CSV table of C-alpha atoms in Angstrom, one decimal:
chain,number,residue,atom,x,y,z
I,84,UNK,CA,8.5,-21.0,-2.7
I,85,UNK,CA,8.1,-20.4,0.8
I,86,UNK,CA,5.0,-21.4,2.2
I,87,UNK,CA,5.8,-19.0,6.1
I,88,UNK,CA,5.9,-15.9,3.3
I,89,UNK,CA,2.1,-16.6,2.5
I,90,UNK,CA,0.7,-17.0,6.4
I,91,UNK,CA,-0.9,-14.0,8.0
I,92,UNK,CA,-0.7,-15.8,11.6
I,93,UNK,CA,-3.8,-15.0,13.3
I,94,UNK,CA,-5.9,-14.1,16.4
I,95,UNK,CA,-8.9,-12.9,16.2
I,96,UNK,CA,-11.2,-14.5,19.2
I,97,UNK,CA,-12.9,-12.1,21.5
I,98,UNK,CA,-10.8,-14.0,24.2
I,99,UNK,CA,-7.5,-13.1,23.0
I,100,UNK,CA,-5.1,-11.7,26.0
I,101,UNK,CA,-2.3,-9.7,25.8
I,102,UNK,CA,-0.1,-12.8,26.2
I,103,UNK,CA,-1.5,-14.2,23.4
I,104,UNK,CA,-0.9,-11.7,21.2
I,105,UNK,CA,2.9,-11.3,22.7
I,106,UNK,CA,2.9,-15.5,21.6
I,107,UNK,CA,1.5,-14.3,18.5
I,108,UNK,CA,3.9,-12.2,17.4
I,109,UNK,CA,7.0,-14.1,18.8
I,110,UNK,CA,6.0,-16.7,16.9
I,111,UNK,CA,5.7,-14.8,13.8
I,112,UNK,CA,9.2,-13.3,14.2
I,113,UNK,CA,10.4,-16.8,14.4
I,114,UNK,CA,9.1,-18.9,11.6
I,115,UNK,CA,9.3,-15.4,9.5
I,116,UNK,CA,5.9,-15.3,8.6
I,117,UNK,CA,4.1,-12.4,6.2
I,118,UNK,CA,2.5,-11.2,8.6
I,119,UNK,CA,0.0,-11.2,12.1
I,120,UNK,CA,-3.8,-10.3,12.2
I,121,UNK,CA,-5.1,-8.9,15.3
I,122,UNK,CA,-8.2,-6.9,16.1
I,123,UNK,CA,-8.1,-3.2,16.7
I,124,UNK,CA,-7.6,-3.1,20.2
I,125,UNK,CA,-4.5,-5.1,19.8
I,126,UNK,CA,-2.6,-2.8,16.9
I,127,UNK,CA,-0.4,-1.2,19.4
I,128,UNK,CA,1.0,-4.0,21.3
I,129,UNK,CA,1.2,-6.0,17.9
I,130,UNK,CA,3.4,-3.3,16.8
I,131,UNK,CA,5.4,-2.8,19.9
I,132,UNK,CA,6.4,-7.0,19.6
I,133,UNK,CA,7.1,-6.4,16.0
I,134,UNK,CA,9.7,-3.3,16.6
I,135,UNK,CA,12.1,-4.0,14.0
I,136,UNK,CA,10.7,-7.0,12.2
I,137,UNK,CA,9.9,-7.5,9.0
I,138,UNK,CA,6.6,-8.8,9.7
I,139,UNK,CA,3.7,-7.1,8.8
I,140,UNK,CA,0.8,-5.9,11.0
I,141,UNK,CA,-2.5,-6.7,9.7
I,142,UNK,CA,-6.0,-5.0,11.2
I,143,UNK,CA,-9.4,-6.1,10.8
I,144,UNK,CA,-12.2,-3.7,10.0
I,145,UNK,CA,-16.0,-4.0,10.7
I,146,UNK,CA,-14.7,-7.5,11.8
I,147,UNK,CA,-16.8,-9.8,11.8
I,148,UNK,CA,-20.2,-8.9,10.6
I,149,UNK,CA,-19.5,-5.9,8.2
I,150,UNK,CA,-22.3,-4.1,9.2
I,151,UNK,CA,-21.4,-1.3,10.8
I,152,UNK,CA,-21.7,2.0,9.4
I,153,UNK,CA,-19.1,3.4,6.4
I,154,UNK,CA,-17.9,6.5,8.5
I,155,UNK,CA,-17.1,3.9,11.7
I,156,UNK,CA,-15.3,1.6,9.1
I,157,UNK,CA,-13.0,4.5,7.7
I,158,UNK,CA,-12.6,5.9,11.1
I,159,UNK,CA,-11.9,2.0,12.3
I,160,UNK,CA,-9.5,1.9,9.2
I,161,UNK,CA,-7.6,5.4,10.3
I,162,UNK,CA,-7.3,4.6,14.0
I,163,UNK,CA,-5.7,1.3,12.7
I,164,UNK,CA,-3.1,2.6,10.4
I,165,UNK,CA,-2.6,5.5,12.8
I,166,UNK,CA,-1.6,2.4,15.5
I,167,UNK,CA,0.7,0.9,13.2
I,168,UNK,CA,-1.4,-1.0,10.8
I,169,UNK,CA,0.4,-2.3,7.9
I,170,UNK,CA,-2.5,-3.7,6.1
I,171,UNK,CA,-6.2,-3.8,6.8
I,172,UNK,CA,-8.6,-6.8,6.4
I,173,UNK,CA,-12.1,-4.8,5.9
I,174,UNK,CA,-15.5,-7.2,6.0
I,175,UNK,CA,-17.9,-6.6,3.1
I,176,UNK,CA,-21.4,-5.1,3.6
I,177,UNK,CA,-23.5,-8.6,3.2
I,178,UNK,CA,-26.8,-7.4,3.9
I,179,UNK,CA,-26.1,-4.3,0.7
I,180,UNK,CA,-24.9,-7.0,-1.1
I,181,UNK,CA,-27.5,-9.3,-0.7
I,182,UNK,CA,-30.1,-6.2,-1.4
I,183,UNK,CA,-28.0,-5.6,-4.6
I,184,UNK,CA,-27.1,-2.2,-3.4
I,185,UNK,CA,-24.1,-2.5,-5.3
I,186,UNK,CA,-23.6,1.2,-5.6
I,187,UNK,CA,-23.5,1.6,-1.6
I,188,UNK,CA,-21.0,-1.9,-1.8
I,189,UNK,CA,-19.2,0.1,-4.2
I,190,UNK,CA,-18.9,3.8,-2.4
I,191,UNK,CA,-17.9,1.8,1.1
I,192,UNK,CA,-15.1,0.1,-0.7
I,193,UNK,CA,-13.5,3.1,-2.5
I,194,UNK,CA,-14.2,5.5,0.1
I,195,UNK,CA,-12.0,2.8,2.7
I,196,UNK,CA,-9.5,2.7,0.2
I,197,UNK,CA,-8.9,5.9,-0.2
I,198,UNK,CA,-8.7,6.5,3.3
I,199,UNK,CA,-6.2,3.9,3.2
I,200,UNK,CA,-4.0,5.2,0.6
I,201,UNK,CA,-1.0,2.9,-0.2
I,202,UNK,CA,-1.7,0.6,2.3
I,203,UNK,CA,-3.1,-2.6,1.4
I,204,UNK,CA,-6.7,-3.1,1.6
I,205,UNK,CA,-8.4,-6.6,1.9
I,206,UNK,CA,-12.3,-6.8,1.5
I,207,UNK,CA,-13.5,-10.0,2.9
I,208,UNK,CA,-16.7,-11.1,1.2
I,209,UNK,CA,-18.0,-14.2,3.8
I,210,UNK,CA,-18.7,-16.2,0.5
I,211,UNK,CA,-20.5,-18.8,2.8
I,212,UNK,CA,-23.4,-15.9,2.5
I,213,UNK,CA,-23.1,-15.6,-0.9
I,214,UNK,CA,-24.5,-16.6,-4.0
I,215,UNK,CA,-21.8,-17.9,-7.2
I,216,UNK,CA,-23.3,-14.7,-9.2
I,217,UNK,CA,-23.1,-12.7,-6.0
I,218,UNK,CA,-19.4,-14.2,-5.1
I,219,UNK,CA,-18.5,-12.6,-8.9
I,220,UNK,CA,-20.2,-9.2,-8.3
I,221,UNK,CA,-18.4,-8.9,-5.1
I,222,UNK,CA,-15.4,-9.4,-7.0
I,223,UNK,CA,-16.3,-6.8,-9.8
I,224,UNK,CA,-17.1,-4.0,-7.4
I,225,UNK,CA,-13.8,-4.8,-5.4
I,226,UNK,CA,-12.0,-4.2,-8.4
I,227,UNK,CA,-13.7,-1.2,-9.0
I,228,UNK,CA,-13.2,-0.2,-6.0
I,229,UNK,CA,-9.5,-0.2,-6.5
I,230,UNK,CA,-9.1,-2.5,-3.1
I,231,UNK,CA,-5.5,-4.8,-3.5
I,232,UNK,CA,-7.7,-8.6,-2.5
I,233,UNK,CA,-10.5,-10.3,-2.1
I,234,UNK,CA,-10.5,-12.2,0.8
I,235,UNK,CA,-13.0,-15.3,1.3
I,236,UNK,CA,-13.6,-15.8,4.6
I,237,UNK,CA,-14.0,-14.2,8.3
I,238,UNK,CA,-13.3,-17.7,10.2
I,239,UNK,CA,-16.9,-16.8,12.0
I,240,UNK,CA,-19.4,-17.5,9.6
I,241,UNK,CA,-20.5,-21.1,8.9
I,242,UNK,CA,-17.8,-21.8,6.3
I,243,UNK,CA,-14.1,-20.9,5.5
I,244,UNK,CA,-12.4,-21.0,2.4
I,245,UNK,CA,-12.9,-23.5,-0.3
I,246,UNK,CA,-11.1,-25.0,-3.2
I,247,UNK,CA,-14.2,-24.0,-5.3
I,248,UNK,CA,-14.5,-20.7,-4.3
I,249,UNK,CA,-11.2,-20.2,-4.9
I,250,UNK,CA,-10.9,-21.7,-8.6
I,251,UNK,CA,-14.2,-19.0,-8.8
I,252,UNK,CA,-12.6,-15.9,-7.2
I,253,UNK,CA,-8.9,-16.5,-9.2
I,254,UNK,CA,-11.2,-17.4,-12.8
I,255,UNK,CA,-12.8,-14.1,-12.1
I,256,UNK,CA,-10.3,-11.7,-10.9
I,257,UNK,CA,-7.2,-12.8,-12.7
I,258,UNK,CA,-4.3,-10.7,-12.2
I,259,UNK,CA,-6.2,-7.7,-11.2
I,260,UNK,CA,-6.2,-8.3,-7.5
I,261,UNK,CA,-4.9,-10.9,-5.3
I,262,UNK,CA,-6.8,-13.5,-3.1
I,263,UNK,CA,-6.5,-14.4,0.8
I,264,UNK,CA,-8.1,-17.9,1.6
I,265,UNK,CA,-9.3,-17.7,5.4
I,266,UNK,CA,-11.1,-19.5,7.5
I,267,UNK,CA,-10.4,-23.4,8.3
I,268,UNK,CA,-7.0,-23.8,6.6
I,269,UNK,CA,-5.3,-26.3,9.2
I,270,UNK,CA,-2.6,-28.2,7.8
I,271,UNK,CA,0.6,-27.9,5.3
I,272,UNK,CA,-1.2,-30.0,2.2
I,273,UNK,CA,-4.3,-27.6,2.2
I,274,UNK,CA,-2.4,-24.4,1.9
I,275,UNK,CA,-0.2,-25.6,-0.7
I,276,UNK,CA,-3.1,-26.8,-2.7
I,277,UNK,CA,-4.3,-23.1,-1.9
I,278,UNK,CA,-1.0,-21.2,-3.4
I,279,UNK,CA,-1.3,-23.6,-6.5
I,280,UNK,CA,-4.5,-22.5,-6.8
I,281,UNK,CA,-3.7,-18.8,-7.5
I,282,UNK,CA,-3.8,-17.5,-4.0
I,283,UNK,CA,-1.6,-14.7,-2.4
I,284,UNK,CA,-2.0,-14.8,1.3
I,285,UNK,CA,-3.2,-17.4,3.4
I,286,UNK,CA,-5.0,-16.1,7.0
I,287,UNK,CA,-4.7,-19.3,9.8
I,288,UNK,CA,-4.3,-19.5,13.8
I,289,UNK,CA,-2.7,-22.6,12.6
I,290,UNK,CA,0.5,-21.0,10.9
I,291,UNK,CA,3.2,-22.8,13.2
I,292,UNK,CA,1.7,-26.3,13.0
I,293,UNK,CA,1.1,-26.3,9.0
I,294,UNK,CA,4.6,-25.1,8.9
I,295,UNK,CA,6.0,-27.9,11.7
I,296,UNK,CA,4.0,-31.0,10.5
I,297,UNK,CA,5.0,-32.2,6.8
């Protein structure tokens, strides 16, 4: 197993310059990591330092609140893969969710994903808002949705990923999708605990130091 292959490497602070993302990516390339997360304005450049890599490009969606409109989320989505995009990290409607307007949940989802097409789609449900029943709804209607992962955690809500949440997601979704942990995953012996867990991906801005201190 190797633990670089599961790290998205990740920047997604609104005071992220262009030499961090050139960082970013360099470091990426050189501790072979899945992949880097940026936001939007940064696909581009992301994908200009990642000419000939085999490291993916990741882009956040409706980052970090979820609550913009469907159509700006699909357009955000088509801009993205347009870029460059390799995969995209979209952020679940909370407030539908919490409503229980699980058919507009369920539209936003598929509509993104088709838009998407074979690209990978990650719907981040901010389970720090949720509810356990809620958490396992989210899950259904990503499913149904036909996105590729559930994703806990946008790193700027008040909590990140979880062991619990994460023995909840896998106990629900099974093999059907996959599951990113995000959000507050600093060091080597968390993220192994994560993979062990059942998880696929792991988002951190702390990728070179879990890898670098045993």
């Amino acid at each position: 197993m190797r633990l670089e292959s599961y790290i998205d490497h990740t920047i997604l602070k609104p005071t992220a310059t262009e030499e961090d993302i050139i960082n970013l990516c360099s470091e990426a390339k050189a501790h072979r990591f899945h992949g880097v997360c940026v936001n939007g304005c940064h696909i581009s450049l992301a994908k200009k330092e990642l000419l000939d890599s085999p490291v993916k490009l990741v882009a956040v969606i409706g980052f970090p609140l979820g609550t913009m409109s469907t159509a700006t989320k699909i357009l955000e989505a088509l801009d993205s893969i347009k870029n460059g995009a390799d995969e995209v990290d979209m952020v679940l409607n909370i407030g539908w969710m919490k409503s229980q307007q699980y058919g507009l949940v369920l539209e936003e989802i598929t509509k993104i994903k088709e838009a998407c097409g074979p690209v990978v789609l990650k719907v981040i449900i901010e389970t720090c808002y949720l509810t356990t029943n809620e958490k396992l709804k989210a899950c259904e209607l990503i499913i149904k949705g036909k996105a590729d992962y559930v994703k806990t955690s946008t790193g700027f809500g008040t909590e990140g990923a979880t062991f619990t949440d994460v023995i909840l997601l896998k106990e629900k979704v099974g093999n059907k999708i996959k599951i990113k942990a995000s959000g507050g995953i600093k060091d080597r012996e968390t993220a192994l605990k994560y993979i062990k867990l059942g998880v696929s991906r792991i988002g951190t801005s702390s990728g070179v130091t879990i890898l670098n201190v045993p």
